[in-house]
CSV table of C-alpha atoms in Angstrom, one decimal:
chain,number,residue,atom,x,y,z
U,1,MET,CA,27.0,-24.0,26.0
U,2,PRO,CA,23.6,-22.4,25.7
U,3,ARG,CA,21.0,-24.7,24.2
U,4,ASN,CA,19.5,-23.8,20.9
U,5,ARG,CA,16.0,-22.4,21.4
U,6,ARG,CA,13.3,-23.9,19.2
U,7,ALA,CA,11.7,-21.5,16.9
U,8,ASN,CA,8.2,-20.5,17.9
U,9,PRO,CA,5.9,-21.6,15.0
U,10,VAL,CA,3.5,-18.7,15.5
U,11,ALA,CA,6.3,-16.2,15.5
U,12,GLU,CA,7.8,-17.8,12.4
U,13,PHE,CA,4.4,-17.7,10.6
U,14,ALA,CA,4.0,-14.0,11.5
U,15,ARG,CA,7.4,-13.2,10.2
U,16,PHE,CA,6.5,-15.1,7.0
U,17,LEU,CA,3.4,-12.9,6.6
U,18,ARG,CA,5.3,-9.7,7.1
U,19,THR,CA,7.2,-10.2,3.8
U,20,GLU,CA,5.6,-8.2,1.0
U,21,THR,CA,6.1,-11.1,-1.5
U,22,VAL,CA,4.0,-13.4,0.7
U,23,GLY,CA,1.4,-10.7,1.3
U,24,GLY,CA,0.9,-10.2,-2.4
U,25,LEU,CA,0.7,-14.0,-3.0
U,26,VAL,CA,-2.0,-14.3,-0.2
U,27,LEU,CA,-4.0,-11.5,-1.7
U,28,LEU,CA,-3.7,-13.0,-5.2
U,29,GLY,CA,-4.8,-16.4,-3.8
U,30,ALA,CA,-7.8,-14.9,-2.1
U,31,THR,CA,-8.8,-13.2,-5.3
U,32,ALA,CA,-8.5,-16.5,-7.2
U,33,VAL,CA,-10.6,-18.3,-4.7
U,34,ALA,CA,-13.3,-15.6,-4.9
U,35,LEU,CA,-13.4,-15.7,-8.7
U,36,LEU,CA,-13.6,-19.6,-8.7
U,37,TRP,CA,-16.2,-19.7,-6.0
U,38,ALA,CA,-18.4,-17.0,-7.5
U,39,ASN,CA,-18.3,-18.7,-10.9
U,40,SER,CA,-18.8,-22.3,-9.8
U,41,PRO,CA,-22.0,-24.3,-9.1
U,42,LEU,CA,-21.5,-23.2,-5.4
U,43,ARG,CA,-22.0,-19.5,-6.3
U,44,ASP,CA,-25.2,-19.3,-4.3
U,45,SER,CA,-23.3,-20.3,-1.1
U,46,TYR,CA,-20.8,-17.5,-1.9
U,47,THR,CA,-23.6,-14.9,-2.2
U,48,ALA,CA,-25.4,-16.2,0.9
U,49,LEU,CA,-22.2,-15.9,3.0
U,50,ARG,CA,-21.3,-12.5,1.7
U,51,ASP,CA,-24.8,-11.1,2.4
U,52,LEU,CA,-25.2,-12.8,5.8
U,53,ARG,CA,-26.0,-10.1,8.4
U,54,LEU,CA,-24.2,-10.0,11.7
U,55,GLY,CA,-24.0,-7.5,14.6
U,56,PRO,CA,-26.3,-5.5,16.9
U,57,ALA,CA,-29.1,-3.7,15.1
U,58,ALA,CA,-29.5,-1.3,18.0
U,59,LEU,CA,-26.1,0.2,17.2
U,60,HIS,CA,-26.8,0.2,13.5
U,61,LEU,CA,-24.1,-2.5,13.2
U,62,ASP,CA,-26.2,-5.3,11.7
U,63,LEU,CA,-23.9,-5.3,8.7
U,64,THR,CA,-23.3,-8.0,6.1
U,65,VAL,CA,-20.2,-10.1,6.2
U,66,GLY,CA,-19.0,-8.2,3.1
U,67,ASP,CA,-19.6,-4.9,4.8
U,68,TRP,CA,-17.7,-6.0,7.9
U,69,ALA,CA,-14.8,-6.9,5.6
U,70,LYS,CA,-14.7,-3.5,3.9
U,71,ASP,CA,-15.7,-1.3,6.9
U,72,GLY,CA,-14.0,-3.2,9.7
U,73,LEU,CA,-11.0,-5.2,8.5
U,74,LEU,CA,-9.9,-2.6,6.0
U,75,ALA,CA,-9.6,-0.1,8.9
U,76,LEU,CA,-6.8,-2.3,10.3
U,77,PHE,CA,-5.1,-2.3,6.8
U,78,PHE,CA,-5.2,1.5,6.7
U,79,PHE,CA,-4.0,1.8,10.3
U,80,VAL,CA,-0.9,-0.1,9.4
U,81,ALA,CA,-0.4,1.9,6.2
U,82,GLY,CA,-0.8,5.1,8.2
U,83,LEU,CA,1.8,4.0,10.7
U,84,GLU,CA,4.3,3.3,7.9
U,85,LEU,CA,3.6,6.6,6.2
U,86,LYS,CA,4.0,8.5,9.5
U,87,ARG,CA,7.3,6.8,10.1
U,88,GLU,CA,8.6,7.6,6.7
U,89,LEU,CA,7.5,11.3,7.0
U,90,VAL,CA,9.1,11.8,10.4
U,91,THR,CA,12.3,9.7,10.4
U,92,GLY,CA,12.6,8.0,7.0
U,93,GLU,CA,13.2,8.9,3.3
U,94,LEU,CA,10.4,11.4,3.2
U,95,SER,CA,11.7,13.5,6.1
U,96,ARG,CA,13.4,15.8,3.5
U,97,LEU,CA,10.9,18.2,2.1
U,98,ARG,CA,11.8,17.9,-1.6
U,99,ALA,CA,11.9,14.1,-1.4
U,100,ALA,CA,8.5,14.1,0.4
U,101,LEU,CA,6.9,16.3,-2.2
U,102,LEU,CA,7.6,14.1,-5.1
U,103,PRO,CA,5.3,11.2,-4.2
U,104,VAL,CA,2.6,13.7,-3.0
U,105,ILE,CA,2.7,15.5,-6.4
U,106,ALA,CA,2.9,12.2,-8.3
U,107,ALA,CA,-0.1,10.9,-6.3
U,108,ILE,CA,-2.2,14.0,-7.1
U,109,GLY,CA,-1.4,13.5,-10.8
U,110,GLY,CA,-2.2,9.9,-10.4
U,111,MET,CA,-5.7,10.8,-9.1
U,112,VAL,CA,-6.6,13.7,-11.4
U,113,VAL,CA,-5.5,12.2,-14.8
U,114,PRO,CA,-7.3,8.8,-14.4
U,115,ALA,CA,-10.5,10.6,-13.2
U,116,LEU,CA,-10.5,12.9,-16.2
U,117,LEU,CA,-9.8,10.1,-18.6
U,118,ALA,CA,-12.6,8.0,-17.1
U,119,LEU,CA,-15.0,10.9,-17.4
U,120,ALA,CA,-13.9,11.5,-21.0
U,121,VAL,CA,-14.3,7.9,-22.1
U,122,GLY,CA,-17.5,7.2,-20.2
U,123,TRP,CA,-19.2,10.6,-20.8
U,124,GLY,CA,-23.0,10.2,-21.0
U,125,THR,CA,-22.9,6.6,-19.5
U,126,PRO,CA,-25.3,6.1,-16.6
U,127,GLY,CA,-23.3,6.0,-13.3
U,128,ILE,CA,-20.2,7.7,-14.6
U,129,ASP,CA,-21.1,10.8,-12.5
U,130,ARG,CA,-19.9,8.7,-9.5
U,131,ALA,CA,-17.9,5.9,-11.1
U,132,TRP,CA,-15.2,8.3,-12.3
U,133,ALA,CA,-13.7,8.0,-8.8
U,134,ILE,CA,-13.0,4.2,-9.2
U,135,PRO,CA,-9.6,4.5,-11.0
U,136,VAL,CA,-8.1,7.1,-8.6
U,137,ALA,CA,-6.7,4.6,-6.1
U,138,THR,CA,-3.6,2.4,-6.0
U,139,ASP,CA,-3.6,-0.9,-4.0
U,140,ILE,CA,-0.8,-0.7,-1.5
U,141,ALA,CA,-0.5,-4.4,-0.7
U,142,PHE,CA,-0.8,-5.7,-4.2
U,143,ALA,CA,1.5,-3.1,-5.7
U,144,LEU,CA,4.2,-3.7,-3.1
U,145,GLY,CA,3.8,-7.5,-3.6
U,146,VAL,CA,4.4,-7.2,-7.4
U,147,LEU,CA,7.4,-5.0,-6.7
U,148,ALA,CA,8.8,-7.5,-4.2
U,149,LEU,CA,8.2,-10.4,-6.6
U,150,THR,CA,9.6,-8.9,-9.8
U,151,GLY,CA,11.7,-5.9,-8.7
U,152,SER,CA,14.2,-7.4,-6.2
U,153,GLY,CA,17.1,-5.6,-8.0
U,154,MET,CA,15.5,-2.2,-7.7
U,155,PRO,CA,16.9,0.4,-5.3
U,156,SER,CA,15.2,0.4,-1.9
U,157,SER,CA,14.1,4.0,-2.5
U,158,ALA,CA,11.7,2.7,-5.2
U,159,ARG,CA,9.7,0.9,-2.5
U,160,VAL,CA,9.5,3.9,-0.3
U,161,PHE,CA,8.4,6.1,-3.2
U,162,LEU,CA,5.7,3.5,-4.2
U,163,LEU,CA,4.5,3.1,-0.6
U,164,SER,CA,4.2,6.9,-0.1
U,165,LEU,CA,2.5,7.4,-3.5
U,166,ALA,CA,0.0,4.6,-2.8
U,167,VAL,CA,-0.8,5.8,0.8
U,168,VAL,CA,-1.3,9.4,-0.4
U,169,ASP,CA,-3.6,8.5,-3.2
U,170,ASP,CA,-5.5,6.0,-1.1
U,171,LEU,CA,-6.0,8.8,1.5
U,172,GLY,CA,-7.3,11.0,-1.4
U,173,ALA,CA,-9.6,8.2,-2.4
U,174,ILE,CA,-10.9,7.8,1.1
U,175,ALA,CA,-11.5,11.6,1.2
U,176,LEU,CA,-13.5,11.3,-2.0
U,177,ILE,CA,-15.5,8.5,-0.4
U,178,ALA,CA,-16.2,10.8,2.6
U,179,VAL,CA,-17.4,13.6,0.3
U,180,LEU,CA,-19.1,11.7,-2.5
U,181,PHE,CA,-20.7,8.8,-0.8
U,182,THR,CA,-21.8,10.2,2.5
U,183,SER,CA,-25.6,10.8,2.3
U,184,GLN,CA,-26.1,12.1,5.8
U,185,LEU,CA,-23.4,13.5,8.1
U,186,ASN,CA,-23.9,13.0,11.9
U,187,LEU,CA,-22.2,16.1,13.4
U,188,LEU,CA,-22.5,14.8,17.0
U,189,ALA,CA,-20.7,11.5,16.1
U,190,GLY,CA,-18.1,13.6,14.2
U,191,ALA,CA,-17.5,15.7,17.3
U,192,VAL,CA,-17.2,12.5,19.4
U,193,SER,CA,-14.7,11.1,16.9
U,194,LEU,CA,-12.5,14.2,17.1
U,195,LEU,CA,-12.6,14.1,20.9
U,196,LEU,CA,-11.6,10.4,21.0
U,197,LEU,CA,-8.8,11.1,18.5
U,198,ALA,CA,-7.6,14.0,20.6
U,199,LEU,CA,-7.5,11.6,23.7
U,200,TYR,CA,-5.5,9.1,21.7
U,201,ALA,CA,-3.0,11.8,20.7
U,202,TYR,CA,-2.8,12.9,24.4
U,203,LEU,CA,-2.2,9.4,25.6
U,204,GLN,CA,0.6,9.1,23.0
U,205,HIS,CA,2.1,12.3,24.2
U,206,ARG,CA,2.0,11.2,27.9
U,207,ARG,CA,3.8,8.0,26.9
U,208,VAL,CA,0.9,5.7,27.9
U,209,THR,CA,1.5,2.2,26.4
U,210,THR,CA,-1.1,-0.1,27.9
U,211,PRO,CA,-3.3,-1.9,25.4
U,212,LEU,CA,-6.0,-2.0,28.0
U,213,LEU,CA,-6.7,1.7,27.2
U,214,TYR,CA,-5.8,1.7,23.5
U,215,VAL,CA,-7.8,-1.3,22.3
U,216,PRO,CA,-11.2,0.0,23.6
U,217,LEU,CA,-10.3,3.5,22.5
U,218,ALA,CA,-9.5,2.4,18.9
U,219,VAL,CA,-12.8,0.5,18.8
U,220,ALA,CA,-14.7,3.5,20.1
U,221,VAL,CA,-13.0,5.7,17.4
U,222,TRP,CA,-14.1,3.2,14.8
U,223,LEU,CA,-17.7,3.2,16.1
U,224,ALA,CA,-17.9,7.0,16.2
U,225,VAL,CA,-16.4,7.4,12.7
U,226,HIS,CA,-18.8,4.7,11.4
U,227,ALA,CA,-21.7,6.6,13.0
U,228,THR,CA,-20.8,9.9,11.3
U,229,GLY,CA,-21.8,8.4,7.9
U,230,VAL,CA,-18.3,8.6,6.4
U,231,HIS,CA,-16.3,5.5,5.6
U,232,ALA,CA,-15.0,3.9,8.8
U,233,THR,CA,-11.6,3.2,7.3
U,234,LEU,CA,-10.8,6.9,8.0
U,235,ALA,CA,-10.5,5.8,11.7
U,236,GLY,CA,-7.6,3.6,10.9
U,237,VAL,CA,-5.8,6.3,8.9
U,238,ALA,CA,-6.3,8.9,11.6
U,239,LEU,CA,-5.1,6.7,14.4
U,240,GLY,CA,-2.0,5.6,12.4
U,241,LEU,CA,-1.0,9.2,11.7
U,242,LEU,CA,-1.4,10.2,15.4
U,243,THR,CA,0.9,7.4,16.7
U,244,ARG,CA,4.3,8.4,18.0
U,245,VAL,CA,7.2,7.4,15.8
U,246,ARG,CA,10.2,8.7,17.7
U,247,LYS,CA,11.4,6.4,20.5
U,248,ASP,CA,12.5,7.6,23.9
U,249,PRO,CA,16.0,6.6,25.2
U,250,TYR,CA,14.5,3.9,27.5
U,251,GLU,CA,12.4,2.3,24.7
U,252,PRO,CA,13.7,-0.5,22.5
U,253,ALA,CA,11.5,0.8,19.7
U,254,ALA,CA,8.9,3.5,19.0
U,255,PRO,CA,5.2,2.7,19.4
U,256,ALA,CA,4.5,3.0,15.7
U,257,LEU,CA,7.2,0.5,14.9
U,258,ARG,CA,6.0,-2.0,17.6
U,259,LEU,CA,2.4,-1.7,16.4
U,260,GLU,CA,3.4,-2.1,12.8
U,261,HIS,CA,5.4,-5.2,13.7
U,262,ARG,CA,2.6,-6.8,15.6
U,263,LEU,CA,-0.3,-5.9,13.2
U,264,GLN,CA,1.3,-6.3,9.8
U,265,PRO,CA,0.7,-10.1,9.8
U,266,TRP,CA,-3.0,-9.6,10.7
U,267,SER,CA,-3.3,-7.0,8.0
U,268,ALA,CA,-1.6,-9.0,5.3
U,269,GLY,CA,-2.8,-12.4,6.3
U,270,LEU,CA,-6.4,-11.6,7.3
U,271,ALA,CA,-7.8,-8.1,6.7
U,272,VAL,CA,-6.8,-7.7,3.0
U,273,PRO,CA,-7.4,-11.3,1.8
U,274,VAL,CA,-10.8,-11.5,3.5
U,275,PHE,CA,-11.9,-8.2,1.9
U,276,ALA,CA,-10.6,-9.5,-1.5
U,277,LEU,CA,-12.5,-12.8,-1.0
U,278,PHE,CA,-15.9,-11.0,-0.6
U,279,ALA,CA,-15.2,-8.1,-3.1
U,280,ALA,CA,-13.6,-9.9,-6.0
U,281,GLY,CA,-16.3,-12.5,-6.6
U,282,VAL,CA,-17.7,-11.3,-9.9
U,283,PRO,CA,-19.0,-13.2,-12.9
U,284,VAL,CA,-16.3,-13.8,-15.5
U,285,GLY,CA,-18.0,-16.1,-17.9
U,286,ALA,CA,-18.0,-15.7,-21.7
U,287,ASP,CA,-21.2,-13.6,-21.7
U,288,ALA,CA,-19.9,-11.4,-18.8
U,289,LEU,CA,-16.6,-10.8,-20.5
U,290,GLY,CA,-18.3,-10.0,-23.8
U,291,GLY,CA,-20.5,-7.5,-22.0
U,292,LEU,CA,-17.4,-5.9,-20.5
U,293,VAL,CA,-15.9,-5.1,-23.9
U,294,ARG,CA,-19.1,-3.3,-24.9
U,295,ASN,CA,-19.6,-1.4,-21.7
U,296,PRO,CA,-18.4,2.2,-21.8
U,297,LEU,CA,-18.2,2.4,-18.0
U,298,VAL,CA,-15.9,-0.6,-17.8
U,299,ILE,CA,-13.7,0.7,-20.6
U,300,ALA,CA,-13.5,4.0,-18.7
U,301,VAL,CA,-12.3,2.2,-15.6
U,302,VAL,CA,-9.7,0.2,-17.5
U,303,VAL,CA,-8.4,3.2,-19.4
U,304,GLY,CA,-8.3,5.3,-16.2
U,305,LEU,CA,-6.3,2.7,-14.3
U,306,VAL,CA,-3.9,1.4,-17.0
U,307,VAL,CA,-3.3,4.6,-19.0
U,308,GLY,CA,-4.3,7.3,-16.6
U,309,LYS,CA,-2.2,6.2,-13.7
U,310,LEU,CA,1.0,5.8,-15.8
U,311,VAL,CA,0.5,9.2,-17.5
U,312,GLY,CA,-0.6,11.0,-14.3
U,313,ILE,CA,2.0,9.7,-11.9
U,314,ALA,CA,5.0,9.8,-14.3
U,315,GLY,CA,3.9,13.1,-15.9
U,316,ALA,CA,3.4,14.9,-12.6
U,317,ALA,CA,6.7,13.6,-11.1
U,318,LEU,CA,8.7,14.6,-14.2
U,319,LEU,CA,7.1,18.1,-14.2
U,320,ALA,CA,7.9,18.6,-10.5
U,321,ARG,CA,11.5,17.5,-11.2
U,322,ALA,CA,11.8,19.8,-14.2
U,323,LEU,CA,10.5,22.7,-12.2
U,324,ARG,CA,13.0,21.8,-9.4
U,325,VAL,CA,10.1,21.5,-6.9
U,326,ALA,CA,11.1,18.0,-6.0
U,327,VAL,CA,13.9,15.4,-6.6
U,328,LEU,CA,13.9,11.8,-7.4
U,329,PRO,CA,14.7,9.5,-4.5
U,330,ARG,CA,18.3,8.4,-4.1
U,331,GLY,CA,19.3,5.6,-6.6
U,332,MET,CA,16.2,6.0,-8.7
U,333,HIS,CA,16.4,6.9,-12.4
U,334,VAL,CA,13.7,8.2,-14.7
U,335,ARG,CA,13.1,4.8,-16.3
U,336,ASP,CA,12.6,3.4,-12.8
U,337,LEU,CA,9.9,6.0,-12.3
U,338,PHE,CA,7.9,4.7,-15.3
U,339,ALA,CA,8.1,1.1,-14.0
U,340,VAL,CA,6.8,2.2,-10.6
U,341,ALA,CA,4.2,4.5,-12.2
U,342,MET,CA,2.8,1.5,-14.1
U,343,LEU,CA,2.3,-0.2,-10.7
U,344,GLY,CA,-0.1,2.6,-9.8
U,345,GLY,CA,-2.6,1.0,-12.2
U,346,VAL,CA,-3.1,-1.8,-9.7
U,347,GLY,CA,-6.2,-0.3,-8.2
U,348,PHE,CA,-7.8,-3.4,-6.6
U,349,THR,CA,-8.7,-2.9,-2.9
U,350,VAL,CA,-9.9,0.7,-2.7
U,351,SER,CA,-11.1,0.7,-6.4
U,352,LEU,CA,-13.3,-2.3,-5.6
U,353,LEU,CA,-14.5,-0.5,-2.5
U,354,ILE,CA,-15.5,2.6,-4.5
U,355,ALA,CA,-17.2,0.5,-7.2
U,356,GLU,CA,-19.4,-1.1,-4.5
U,357,LEU,CA,-20.2,2.4,-3.0
U,358,SER,CA,-20.8,4.2,-6.3
U,359,LEU,CA,-23.0,1.9,-8.3
U,360,ASP,CA,-26.0,-0.4,-8.0
U,361,PRO,CA,-25.2,-4.1,-7.5
U,362,HIS,CA,-25.3,-5.0,-11.3
U,363,GLY,CA,-23.2,-2.0,-12.3
U,364,ALA,CA,-20.8,-2.6,-9.4
U,365,GLU,CA,-20.2,-6.2,-10.5
U,366,GLN,CA,-19.3,-5.0,-14.0
U,367,ALA,CA,-17.1,-2.2,-12.7
U,368,LYS,CA,-15.3,-4.6,-10.4
U,369,ALA,CA,-14.7,-6.9,-13.3
U,370,GLY,CA,-13.1,-3.9,-15.0
U,371,VAL,CA,-11.0,-3.2,-12.0
U,372,LEU,CA,-9.7,-6.8,-11.9
U,373,LEU,CA,-8.9,-6.7,-15.6
U,374,ALA,CA,-7.1,-3.4,-15.4
U,375,SER,CA,-5.2,-4.4,-12.2
U,376,ALA,CA,-4.0,-7.6,-13.8
U,377,THR,CA,-3.0,-5.8,-17.0
U,378,ALA,CA,-1.1,-3.1,-15.1
U,379,ALA,CA,0.6,-5.7,-12.8
U,380,LEU,CA,1.8,-7.7,-15.8
U,381,LEU,CA,3.1,-4.6,-17.7
U,382,ALA,CA,4.8,-3.3,-14.5
U,383,ALA,CA,6.3,-6.7,-13.8
U,384,ALA,CA,7.9,-6.8,-17.3
U,385,LEU,CA,9.3,-3.3,-16.8
U,386,LEU,CA,10.6,-4.1,-13.3
U,387,VAL,CA,12.3,-7.3,-14.3
U,388,ARG,CA,14.2,-5.3,-17.0
U,389,ARG,CA,15.1,-2.4,-14.7
U,390,SER,CA,16.2,-4.9,-12.0
U,391,ARG,CA,18.6,-6.5,-14.4
U,392,HIS,CA,20.0,-3.1,-15.3
U,393,HIS,CA,20.6,-2.3,-11.6
U,394,ARG,CA,22.2,-5.7,-10.9
U,395,ARG,CA,24.5,-5.3,-13.9
U,396,ARG,CA,25.4,-1.8,-12.8
U,397,ARG,CA,26.2,-2.9,-9.2
U,398,HIS,CA,28.2,-5.8,-10.6
U,399,LEU,CA,30.3,-3.5,-12.8
U,400,LEU,CA,30.8,-1.1,-9.9
U,401,ALA,CA,32.0,-4.0,-7.7
U,402,LEU,CA,34.5,-5.1,-10.4
U,403,ALA,CA,35.8,-1.5,-10.7
U,404,GLU,CA,36.3,-1.3,-7.0
U,405,GLU,CA,38.1,-4.7,-7.0
U,406,ASP,CA,40.4,-3.5,-9.8
U,407,THR,CA,41.1,-0.2,-8.0
U,408,ALA,CA,41.9,-2.2,-4.8
U,409,GLU,CA,44.3,-4.5,-6.8
U,410,GLU,CA,46.0,-1.5,-8.3
U,411,ASP,CA,46.5,0.1,-4.9
U,412,THR,CA,47.9,-3.1,-3.6
U,413,ALA,CA,50.3,-3.4,-6.5
U,414,ASP,CA,51.4,0.2,-6.1
U,415,GLU,CA,52.2,-0.5,-2.4
U,416,ASP,CA,54.1,-3.6,-3.3
U,417,ASN,CA,56.1,-1.7,-5.9
U,418,GLY,CA,56.9,1.0,-3.5
U,419,ALA,CA,58.1,-1.5,-0.9
U,420,THR,CA,60.3,-3.2,-3.5
U,421,GLY,CA,61.7,0.0,-4.7
U,422,GLY,CA,62.6,1.0,-1.1
U,423,ASP,CA,64.3,-2.4,-0.5
U,424,THR,CA,66.3,-2.0,-3.7
U,425,GLY,CA,67.4,1.5,-2.8
U,426,GLU,CA,68.5,0.4,0.7
U,427,GLN,CA,70.5,-2.5,-0.8
U,428,ALA,CA,72.2,-0.1,-3.3
U,429,GLY,CA,73.1,2.2,-0.4
U,430,ARG,CA,74.7,-0.6,1.5
U,431,GLY,CA,76.7,-1.6,-1.6
């Protein structure tokens, strides 16, 4: 008999981190640590660590630890998100045009309506000319974590819809960052970025698989994109979308799936929590919270995320469905759409990033507190809706299973009756 192999602890831990429930909990834990640390007597050590500069100044990479978290580690997060989106677009649920259009249209509605609401509520407030972009994004990791924790009974198509929606509107948010928060554009670095991305696509086409080429190339793409002046997370998105997702007959899995499998634990267990640790440390004392209620900019962010996301996502999706431009994913109902749309208000990662880029340090701290408040509110409301919808779907599946059992029993009884009738007829014939 073959001996049982002992489980590899590292592999088991990586598998543990791949689950969305764990990823959401790790992110939530990092946020809690940041808030406690930044509001404790040790707050000076938090600020000192976040503002500590590391890296070679000659390459303009003498960045703070907080900047390395948002420019470097988040590129890994967006690379993994780009891989999953590319896979869904080519081989998954979104390979059908009308199914793929729905999350795209919903994401556009989920960007436009929150931005307009934030502008309307904060009109005339200093900083709103740039801060209106804060509520346009949905946090992929946090939203999927809430869905996994509270929506286990939801159809699997709800997860794909949420993932696609979140990735599309985060791409839109990153595009806004590139347009709004790029002071100087280095055209030479931009041309180098495009050449390196073209080389990556060529290597994928030629079926090159060695990491000895891809790792230095990915770093070079990140450096070039960073040098252009646009946000360096664009490098991760671009590389993810250029990765091959169809496997050849001799391959056990496509490159996108292999990379996603290897990098997802690093993204969920390191990149996103470390970013949250250095982005979510904002004052939440009584004075700070009192100031939030009276701050029109913070109110604009909260209304944009909690109300704007729900109205924008659900409204755009229902309009597209009514016009027969797109269809709901298989197994999803209109009420499920509202529950998932509410999750769009969990702005967190990219919203915190835009708050840092759009405002001065004091304004950014207030806006980030608004993002945390809005994300928590949206997550709790969405969780309540998801629990209710999950119960409905479980009950429905249970009733369907009972109906199938009754049908099977009736068929069996009919067969038995037929067999009995045949035996009786045969005996009568013999008599």
